[in-house]
C-alpha positions as CSV (number, residue, x, y, z in Angstrom):
1,M,-12.3,-9.7,10.1
2,L,-9.4,-7.6,11.4
3,I,-7.5,-5.7,8.6
4,T,-3.8,-4.6,9.3
5,P,-3.1,-1.3,7.2
6,V,0.7,-1.2,5.9
7,I,1.4,2.3,5.2
8,L,4.4,2.6,2.7
9,S,6.2,6.1,3.6
10,G,9.8,5.4,2.4
11,G,9.8,7.6,-0.7
12,S,11.9,10.4,-1.0
13,G,9.6,12.5,-3.2
14,T,12.3,13.6,-5.7
15,R,9.7,14.2,-8.5
16,L,8.4,17.2,-6.5
17,W,11.8,18.9,-5.9
18,P,12.3,21.5,-4.6
19,L,9.0,21.5,-2.5
20,S,9.6,17.9,-1.5
21,R,13.1,17.0,-0.5
22,E,14.9,14.1,0.9
23,L,14.6,15.2,4.6
24,Y,10.7,16.4,3.8
25,P,9.5,14.0,1.3
26,K,5.8,14.8,0.0
27,Q,4.0,12.4,1.9
28,L,5.2,14.2,5.0
29,L,3.9,17.7,3.7
30,P,0.5,19.2,3.9
31,L,-0.2,19.5,0.3
32,V,-3.7,19.4,-0.2
33,G,-5.1,20.1,3.1
34,I,-4.4,20.8,6.8
35,H,-3.2,17.4,7.5
36,T,-0.1,15.8,5.8
37,M,-0.8,13.3,3.2
38,L,0.4,10.4,5.5
39,Q,-1.9,11.6,8.1
40,D,-4.5,11.9,5.4
41,T,-3.9,8.3,4.5
42,V,-4.2,7.1,8.0
43,T,-7.5,9.1,8.9
44,R,-9.4,8.0,5.8
45,L,-9.3,4.1,7.2
46,S,-11.5,5.8,9.9
47,G,-14.8,4.0,9.7
48,I,-13.8,0.9,7.9
49,D,-15.0,-2.1,9.9
50,G,-12.2,-4.2,11.5
51,V,-9.2,-1.7,10.6
52,E,-6.7,-2.1,13.4
53,A,-3.6,0.8,14.1
54,P,-1.4,0.7,11.0
55,L,2.1,-0.7,10.6
56,I,4.2,2.2,8.7
57,V,7.3,1.1,6.6
58,A,9.5,4.1,6.7
59,N,13.1,5.5,5.8
60,D,15.3,5.5,9.0
61,T,15.6,9.4,8.5
62,H,11.9,10.3,9.2
63,R,11.3,8.2,12.0
64,F,10.8,11.1,14.6
65,M,8.7,13.1,12.0
66,I,6.5,10.1,11.6
67,A,5.9,9.4,15.2
68,E,5.0,12.9,15.7
69,Q,2.4,13.1,13.0
70,M,0.6,10.2,14.0
71,R,0.6,11.6,17.8
72,Q,-1.0,14.8,16.4
73,I,-3.8,12.8,15.0
74,G,-4.1,10.5,17.9
75,V,-3.0,7.2,16.1
76,K,-0.6,4.8,17.9
77,P,1.2,2.5,15.1
78,V,1.3,-0.9,15.8
79,A,4.9,-0.7,14.8
80,I,7.1,1.7,12.5
81,M,9.5,-0.6,10.8
82,L,12.6,1.3,9.5
83,E,14.4,0.9,6.2
84,P,18.4,1.9,6.4
85,V,18.0,1.8,2.5
86,G,14.8,1.8,0.4
87,R,14.4,-1.4,-1.5
88,N,11.0,-0.8,-3.3
89,T,7.7,-2.0,-2.6
90,A,8.1,-5.8,-2.6
91,P,10.7,-6.1,0.1
92,A,9.1,-3.6,2.4
93,V,5.6,-5.7,2.2
94,A,7.4,-9.0,2.9
95,V,9.0,-7.7,6.0
96,A,5.7,-5.9,6.9
97,A,4.0,-9.3,6.4
98,L,6.5,-11.2,8.3
99,H,5.9,-8.7,11.4
100,A,2.3,-8.8,11.1
101,S,2.1,-12.5,11.1
102,S,4.1,-12.7,14.1
103,Q,1.5,-10.6,16.1
104,R,-1.5,-12.3,14.6
105,K,-2.5,-15.5,12.8
106,D,-2.5,-15.1,8.9
107,P,-3.7,-11.2,9.1
108,V,-5.3,-9.6,6.0
109,L,-3.2,-6.7,4.9
110,L,-4.1,-3.3,3.3
111,V,-1.1,-2.0,1.5
112,L,-1.1,1.7,1.0
113,P,1.1,4.2,-0.3
114,A,1.4,7.3,1.8
115,D,1.2,10.0,-1.0
116,H,-2.3,9.2,-2.4
117,V,-4.9,12.1,-2.8
118,I,-8.2,10.5,-2.6
119,K,-11.3,12.7,-2.6
120,N,-13.9,10.3,-2.7
121,V,-13.5,8.6,0.7
122,A,-16.7,6.7,0.5
123,S,-16.0,4.8,-2.7
124,F,-12.3,4.0,-1.4
125,Q,-13.8,2.6,1.8
126,A,-16.4,0.4,0.0
127,A,-13.6,-0.9,-2.3
128,V,-11.5,-1.8,1.0
129,A,-14.7,-3.6,2.2
130,A,-15.1,-5.6,-1.0
131,G,-11.3,-6.2,-1.1
132,G,-11.5,-7.7,2.4
133,R,-14.2,-10.3,1.4
134,L,-12.0,-11.4,-1.6
135,A,-8.6,-11.4,0.5
136,K,-10.6,-13.4,3.1
137,Q,-10.8,-16.2,0.4
138,G,-7.0,-16.1,-0.3
139,R,-6.9,-14.2,-3.3
140,L,-4.5,-11.2,-4.1
141,I,-6.1,-7.7,-4.7
142,T,-4.7,-4.9,-6.5
143,F,-6.9,-1.9,-6.7
144,G,-7.5,0.0,-10.1
145,I,-8.5,3.5,-10.8
146,V,-10.8,4.1,-13.6
147,P,-8.9,6.5,-15.8
148,T,-10.2,10.0,-16.8
149,G,-7.5,10.1,-19.6
150,P,-4.8,9.0,-21.3
151,E,-2.0,9.1,-18.7
152,I,1.3,8.1,-19.7
153,G,3.1,8.5,-16.0
154,Y,0.9,5.6,-14.7
155,G,1.0,1.8,-15.0
156,Y,-2.2,0.1,-16.4
157,I,-4.2,-3.1,-15.4
158,K,-6.1,-4.8,-18.1
159,K,-9.3,-6.2,-16.6
160,G,-10.0,-10.1,-17.3
161,K,-13.3,-12.0,-16.8
162,T,-15.8,-10.6,-13.8
163,L,-15.4,-12.4,-10.7
164,G,-18.7,-11.2,-9.4
165,A,-21.1,-8.3,-9.9
166,K,-21.4,-7.7,-6.2
167,D,-17.8,-6.7,-5.7
168,S,-17.3,-5.5,-9.1
169,A,-14.2,-7.5,-9.1
170,Y,-12.1,-8.7,-12.2
171,A,-9.3,-11.2,-12.7
172,V,-6.3,-9.3,-14.1
173,D,-5.5,-10.1,-17.7
174,R,-2.0,-8.4,-17.5
175,F,-0.2,-5.3,-16.3
176,V,1.3,-2.7,-18.4
177,E,4.0,-0.2,-17.5
178,K,3.6,3.3,-18.3
179,P,2.7,3.1,-22.1
180,D,3.3,5.8,-24.7
181,L,0.3,8.3,-25.4
182,T,-0.9,6.4,-28.4
183,T,-1.1,3.2,-26.6
184,A,-2.5,4.6,-23.5
185,T,-5.4,6.6,-25.5
186,K,-6.4,3.2,-27.0
187,Y,-6.2,1.9,-23.5
188,V,-8.5,4.3,-22.1
189,S,-11.1,4.1,-25.0
190,S,-11.4,0.5,-24.6
191,G,-12.8,0.8,-21.1
192,S,-10.7,-2.5,-20.4
193,Y,-8.2,-0.8,-18.6
194,L,-7.4,0.7,-15.0
195,W,-4.8,2.9,-13.7
196,N,-2.6,0.8,-11.5
197,S,-2.9,2.5,-8.0
198,G,-0.2,0.5,-6.2
199,M,-2.7,-0.2,-3.6
200,F,-3.0,-3.9,-2.5
201,M,-5.1,-6.2,-0.2
202,F,-4.1,-10.0,0.9
203,R,-3.6,-12.3,3.4
204,A,0.0,-12.2,4.6
205,S,0.4,-15.9,4.0
206,A,-0.7,-15.5,0.4
207,F,1.7,-12.8,-0.4
208,L,4.7,-14.6,1.3
209,K,3.8,-18.0,-0.4
210,E,3.9,-16.0,-3.8
211,L,7.2,-14.5,-3.0
212,R,8.4,-17.9,-2.1
213,R,7.4,-19.1,-5.3
214,F,8.6,-16.3,-7.6
215,A,11.1,-14.5,-5.7
216,P,12.7,-16.9,-2.9
217,A,16.1,-15.0,-2.8
218,M,14.2,-11.8,-1.9
219,L,12.0,-13.6,0.8
220,A,15.0,-15.1,2.1
221,A,17.0,-11.8,2.6
222,C,13.9,-10.1,4.1
223,T,13.4,-12.8,6.6
224,K,17.2,-12.5,7.5
225,A,16.7,-8.9,7.8
226,Y,13.6,-9.1,10.1
227,E,14.9,-11.8,12.3
228,A,18.0,-9.7,12.9
229,S,16.0,-6.7,13.8
230,H,13.5,-8.4,15.8
231,G,15.1,-7.7,19.4
232,I,15.4,-4.0,18.2
233,L,11.6,-3.9,17.4
234,T,10.4,-5.6,20.7
235,S,13.0,-3.6,22.8
236,C,11.2,-0.1,21.5
237,G,7.9,-1.3,22.5
238,W,6.5,-2.0,19.1
239,G,4.0,-4.7,17.9
240,K,2.7,-5.5,21.5
241,R,-0.9,-5.5,20.2
242,P,-2.4,-8.5,20.5
243,S,-3.4,-15.3,-8.7
244,P,-4.1,-11.5,-8.5
245,H,-7.4,-9.9,-8.9
246,A,-8.4,-6.2,-9.4
247,L,-11.2,-3.9,-7.9
248,P,-11.8,-0.4,-9.7
249,T,-12.4,2.4,-7.7
250,R,-13.4,5.9,-8.6
Protein backbone atom coordinates (compact mmCIF):
# COMPACT_ATOMS: atom_id res chain seq x y z
CA MET A 1 0.00 0.00 0.00
CA LEU A 2 1.33 3.41 -1.02
CA ILE A 3 0.67 6.44 1.19
CA THR A 4 0.78 10.07 0.05
CA PRO A 5 1.49 12.44 2.96
CA VAL A 6 -0.39 15.74 2.70
CA ILE A 7 1.42 18.32 4.82
CA LEU A 8 -0.66 21.35 5.78
CA SER A 9 1.70 24.31 6.16
CA GLY A 10 -0.58 27.26 5.54
CA GLY A 11 -0.87 28.68 9.06
CA SER A 12 0.46 32.08 10.08
CA GLY A 13 1.27 31.15 13.68
CA THR A 14 -0.43 34.17 15.26
CA ARG A 15 -0.73 32.52 18.69
CA LEU A 16 3.07 32.47 19.05
CA TRP A 17 3.54 36.13 18.09
CA PRO A 18 6.06 37.78 18.17
CA LEU A 19 8.28 34.69 17.88
CA SER A 20 6.11 33.40 15.05
CA ARG A 21 5.11 36.03 12.50
CA GLU A 22 3.22 36.03 9.23
CA LEU A 23 6.42 35.84 7.17
CA TYR A 24 7.99 33.24 9.49
CA PRO A 25 5.20 31.14 11.03
CA LYS A 26 6.01 28.55 13.66
CA GLN A 27 6.13 25.60 11.28
CA LEU A 28 9.09 27.21 9.49
CA LEU A 29 11.04 27.79 12.70
CA PRO A 30 13.35 25.38 14.63
CA LEU A 31 11.42 25.64 17.92
CA VAL A 32 12.21 22.23 19.43
CA GLY A 33 15.43 21.08 17.74
CA ILE A 34 17.85 21.72 14.90
CA HIS A 35 15.18 21.21 12.26
CA THR A 36 12.09 23.31 11.68
CA MET A 37 8.71 21.89 12.61
CA LEU A 38 7.92 21.36 8.92
CA GLN A 39 11.16 19.44 8.45
CA ASP A 40 10.43 17.32 11.53
CA THR A 41 6.93 16.55 10.19
CA VAL A 42 8.44 15.17 7.00
CA THR A 43 11.42 13.34 8.49
CA ARG A 44 9.38 11.46 11.10
CA LEU A 45 7.70 9.65 8.19
CA SER A 46 10.99 7.97 7.35
CA GLY A 47 10.76 4.24 7.98
CA ILE A 48 7.00 3.88 7.42
CA ASP A 49 6.38 1.31 4.68
CA GLY A 50 4.87 2.69 1.48
CA VAL A 51 5.22 6.40 2.27
CA GLU A 52 5.89 8.45 -0.86
CA ALA A 53 7.19 11.99 -1.28
CA PRO A 54 4.97 14.58 0.46
CA LEU A 55 2.42 16.87 -1.12
CA ILE A 56 2.67 20.21 0.71
CA VAL A 57 -0.15 22.75 0.87
CA ALA A 58 1.18 26.17 1.82
CA ASN A 59 0.71 29.90 1.79
CA ASP A 60 1.93 31.49 -1.42
CA THR A 61 4.21 33.76 0.63
CA HIS A 62 6.24 30.81 1.93
CA ARG A 63 6.83 28.92 -1.33
CA PHE A 64 10.58 29.53 -1.58
CA MET A 65 11.27 28.97 2.12
CA ILE A 66 9.44 25.64 2.01
CA ALA A 67 11.27 24.53 -1.13
CA GLU A 68 14.59 25.42 0.48
CA GLN A 69 13.77 23.65 3.73
CA MET A 70 12.87 20.50 1.81
CA ARG A 71 16.13 20.75 -0.15
CA GLN A 72 18.06 20.95 3.13
CA ILE A 73 16.72 17.56 4.25
CA GLY A 74 17.01 15.96 0.82
CA VAL A 75 13.28 15.70 0.11
CA LYS A 76 11.67 16.50 -3.24
CA PRO A 77 7.92 17.07 -2.72
CA VAL A 78 5.61 15.54 -5.27
CA ALA A 79 3.96 18.99 -5.34
CA ILE A 80 3.82 22.26 -3.44
CA MET A 81 0.28 23.59 -3.77
CA LEU A 82 -0.07 27.27 -3.00
CA GLU A 83 -3.04 28.98 -1.37
CA PRO A 84 -3.43 32.65 -2.30
CA VAL A 85 -5.86 32.88 0.65
CA GLY A 86 -6.11 30.42 3.54
CA ARG A 87 -9.46 28.59 3.70
CA ASN A 88 -8.75 26.17 6.54
CA THR A 89 -8.34 22.41 6.52
CA ALA A 90 -11.18 20.93 4.45
CA PRO A 91 -10.59 22.94 1.24
CA ALA A 92 -6.82 22.44 1.48
CA VAL A 93 -7.27 18.68 1.79
CA ALA A 94 -9.87 18.67 -0.98
CA VAL A 95 -7.48 20.26 -3.48
CA ALA A 96 -4.71 17.91 -2.35
CA ALA A 97 -7.04 14.93 -2.85
CA LEU A 98 -7.94 16.11 -6.34
CA HIS A 99 -4.28 16.47 -7.28
CA ALA A 100 -3.21 13.16 -5.72
CA SER A 101 -6.06 11.40 -7.54
CA SER A 102 -4.86 12.83 -10.85
CA GLN A 103 -1.44 11.25 -10.27
CA ARG A 104 -2.45 7.83 -8.93
CA LYS A 105 -5.65 5.80 -8.79
CA ASP A 106 -7.39 6.44 -5.46
CA PRO A 107 -4.34 7.00 -3.21
CA VAL A 108 -4.37 6.74 0.58
CA LEU A 109 -3.73 10.21 2.03
CA LEU A 110 -2.08 10.89 5.38
CA VAL A 111 -3.01 14.45 6.36
CA LEU A 112 -0.61 16.08 8.83
CA PRO A 113 -0.36 19.64 10.16
CA ALA A 114 3.20 20.93 9.88
CA ASP A 115 3.41 22.30 13.43
CA HIS A 116 3.11 19.24 15.69
CA VAL A 117 5.65 18.12 18.27
CA ILE A 118 5.66 14.31 18.49
CA LYS A 119 8.21 12.84 20.88
CA ASN A 120 7.25 9.18 20.59
CA VAL A 121 7.91 8.69 16.89
CA ALA A 122 7.64 4.89 17.11
CA SER A 123 4.10 5.16 18.50
CA PHE A 124 3.18 7.65 15.81
CA GLN A 125 4.49 5.38 13.07
CA ALA A 126 2.63 2.38 14.51
CA ALA A 127 -0.61 4.38 14.54
CA VAL A 128 -0.06 5.39 10.91
CA ALA A 129 0.49 1.76 9.92
CA ALA A 130 -2.73 0.76 11.69
CA GLY A 131 -4.56 3.68 10.13
CA GLY A 132 -3.38 2.62 6.70
CA ARG A 133 -4.89 -0.83 7.10
CA LEU A 134 -8.26 0.70 7.97
CA ALA A 135 -8.10 3.47 5.37
CA LYS A 136 -7.44 0.87 2.70
CA GLN A 137 -10.87 -0.58 3.55
CA GLY A 138 -12.51 2.78 2.83
CA ARG A 139 -12.75 4.07 6.41
CA LEU A 140 -12.06 7.68 7.36
CA ILE A 141 -9.47 7.79 10.13
CA THR A 142 -8.85 10.55 12.64
CA PHE A 143 -5.99 10.17 15.12
CA GLY A 144 -6.66 10.89 18.77
CA ILE A 145 -4.14 11.62 21.49
CA VAL A 146 -4.53 10.15 24.96
CA PRO A 147 -4.99 13.26 27.14
CA THR A 148 -2.58 14.01 29.96
CA GLY A 149 -4.84 16.61 31.58
CA PRO A 150 -7.98 18.75 31.13
CA GLU A 151 -6.69 20.99 28.34
CA ILE A 152 -9.30 23.55 27.22
CA GLY A 153 -7.43 24.62 24.09
CA TYR A 154 -8.03 21.33 22.25
CA GLY A 155 -11.03 19.67 20.69
CA TYR A 156 -12.02 16.22 21.97
CA ILE A 157 -13.14 12.95 20.36
CA LYS A 158 -15.50 10.65 22.25
CA LYS A 159 -14.69 7.01 21.55
CA GLY A 160 -17.48 4.72 20.40
CA LYS A 161 -17.45 0.95 20.02
CA THR A 162 -14.18 -0.90 19.53
CA LEU A 163 -13.48 -1.82 15.93
CA GLY A 164 -10.81 -4.38 16.68
CA ALA A 165 -8.28 -5.00 19.40
CA LYS A 166 -5.46 -5.45 16.89
CA ASP A 167 -5.41 -1.81 15.81
CA SER A 168 -6.80 -0.17 18.99
CA ALA A 169 -9.38 1.54 16.80
CA TYR A 170 -12.75 2.93 17.78
CA ALA A 171 -15.78 4.31 16.03
CA VAL A 172 -16.24 8.02 16.72
CA ASP A 173 -19.22 8.77 18.93
CA ARG A 174 -18.89 12.55 18.60
CA PHE A 175 -16.53 15.51 18.33
CA VAL A 176 -16.50 18.30 20.93
CA GLU A 177 -14.88 21.70 20.32
CA LYS A 178 -12.76 23.17 23.13
CA PRO A 179 -14.86 22.56 26.27
CA ASP A 180 -14.65 24.58 29.46
CA LEU A 181 -12.39 23.38 32.27
CA THR A 182 -15.11 21.58 34.24
CA THR A 183 -16.27 19.67 31.18
CA ALA A 184 -12.71 18.88 30.07
CA THR A 185 -11.94 17.50 33.53
CA LYS A 186 -14.93 15.16 33.29
CA TYR A 187 -13.83 14.03 29.85
CA VAL A 188 -10.33 13.15 30.98
CA SER A 189 -11.57 11.38 34.12
CA SER A 190 -13.99 9.26 32.10
CA GLY A 191 -11.28 7.75 29.92
CA SER A 192 -13.69 7.89 27.00
CA TYR A 193 -12.25 10.94 25.29
CA LEU A 194 -9.14 11.66 23.24
CA TRP A 195 -7.64 14.97 22.20
CA ASN A 196 -8.37 15.72 18.57
CA SER A 197 -4.96 15.83 16.86
CA GLY A 198 -6.09 17.20 13.50
CA MET A 199 -4.33 14.31 11.74
CA PHE A 200 -6.33 12.17 9.33
CA MET A 201 -5.98 9.24 6.96
CA PHE A 202 -8.28 8.04 4.19
CA ARG A 203 -8.52 7.17 0.55
CA ALA A 204 -8.90 10.27 -1.60
CA SER A 205 -12.18 8.93 -3.03
CA ALA A 206 -13.66 8.38 0.44
CA PHE A 207 -12.96 11.98 1.49
CA LEU A 208 -14.22 13.46 -1.77
CA LYS A 209 -17.37 11.34 -1.51
CA GLU A 210 -18.16 12.79 1.92
CA LEU A 211 -17.52 16.33 0.70
CA ARG A 212 -19.83 15.70 -2.24
CA ARG A 213 -22.48 14.60 0.24
CA PHE A 214 -22.11 17.20 2.99
CA ALA A 215 -20.37 20.20 1.36
CA PRO A 216 -21.01 20.07 -2.39
CA ALA A 217 -20.51 23.82 -2.85
CA MET A 218 -17.08 23.62 -1.23
CA LEU A 219 -16.06 20.71 -3.41
CA ALA A 220 -17.30 22.48 -6.54
CA ALA A 221 -15.27 25.59 -5.67
CA CYS A 222 -12.15 23.52 -4.94
CA THR A 223 -12.52 21.58 -8.18
CA LYS A 224 -12.88 24.79 -10.17
CA ALA A 225 -9.80 26.31 -8.49
CA TYR A 226 -7.73 23.17 -9.03
CA GLU A 227 -8.67 22.83 -12.68
CA ALA A 228 -7.86 26.50 -13.29
CA SER A 229 -4.41 26.10 -11.72
CA HIS A 230 -3.51 22.73 -13.19
CA GLY A 231 -1.57 24.19 -16.09
CA ILE A 232 0.59 26.17 -13.64
CA LEU A 233 1.32 23.04 -11.60
CA THR A 234 2.41 20.95 -14.58
CA SER A 235 4.47 23.74 -16.15
CA CYS A 236 6.47 23.99 -12.92
CA GLY A 237 7.26 20.28 -13.11
CA TRP A 238 5.19 19.33 -10.06
CA GLY A 239 3.18 16.14 -9.88
CA LYS A 240 5.23 14.22 -12.43
CA ARG A 241 5.69 11.14 -10.21
CA PRO A 242 4.14 8.26 -11.47
CA SER A 243 -18.20 7.36 8.48
CA PRO A 244 -14.99 8.55 10.69
CA HIS A 245 -12.91 6.36 12.98
CA ALA A 246 -10.32 7.15 15.65
CA LEU A 247 -6.93 5.73 16.48
CA PRO A 248 -5.42 6.80 19.82
CA THR A 249 -1.70 7.55 19.99
CA ARG A 250 0.53 8.47 22.90
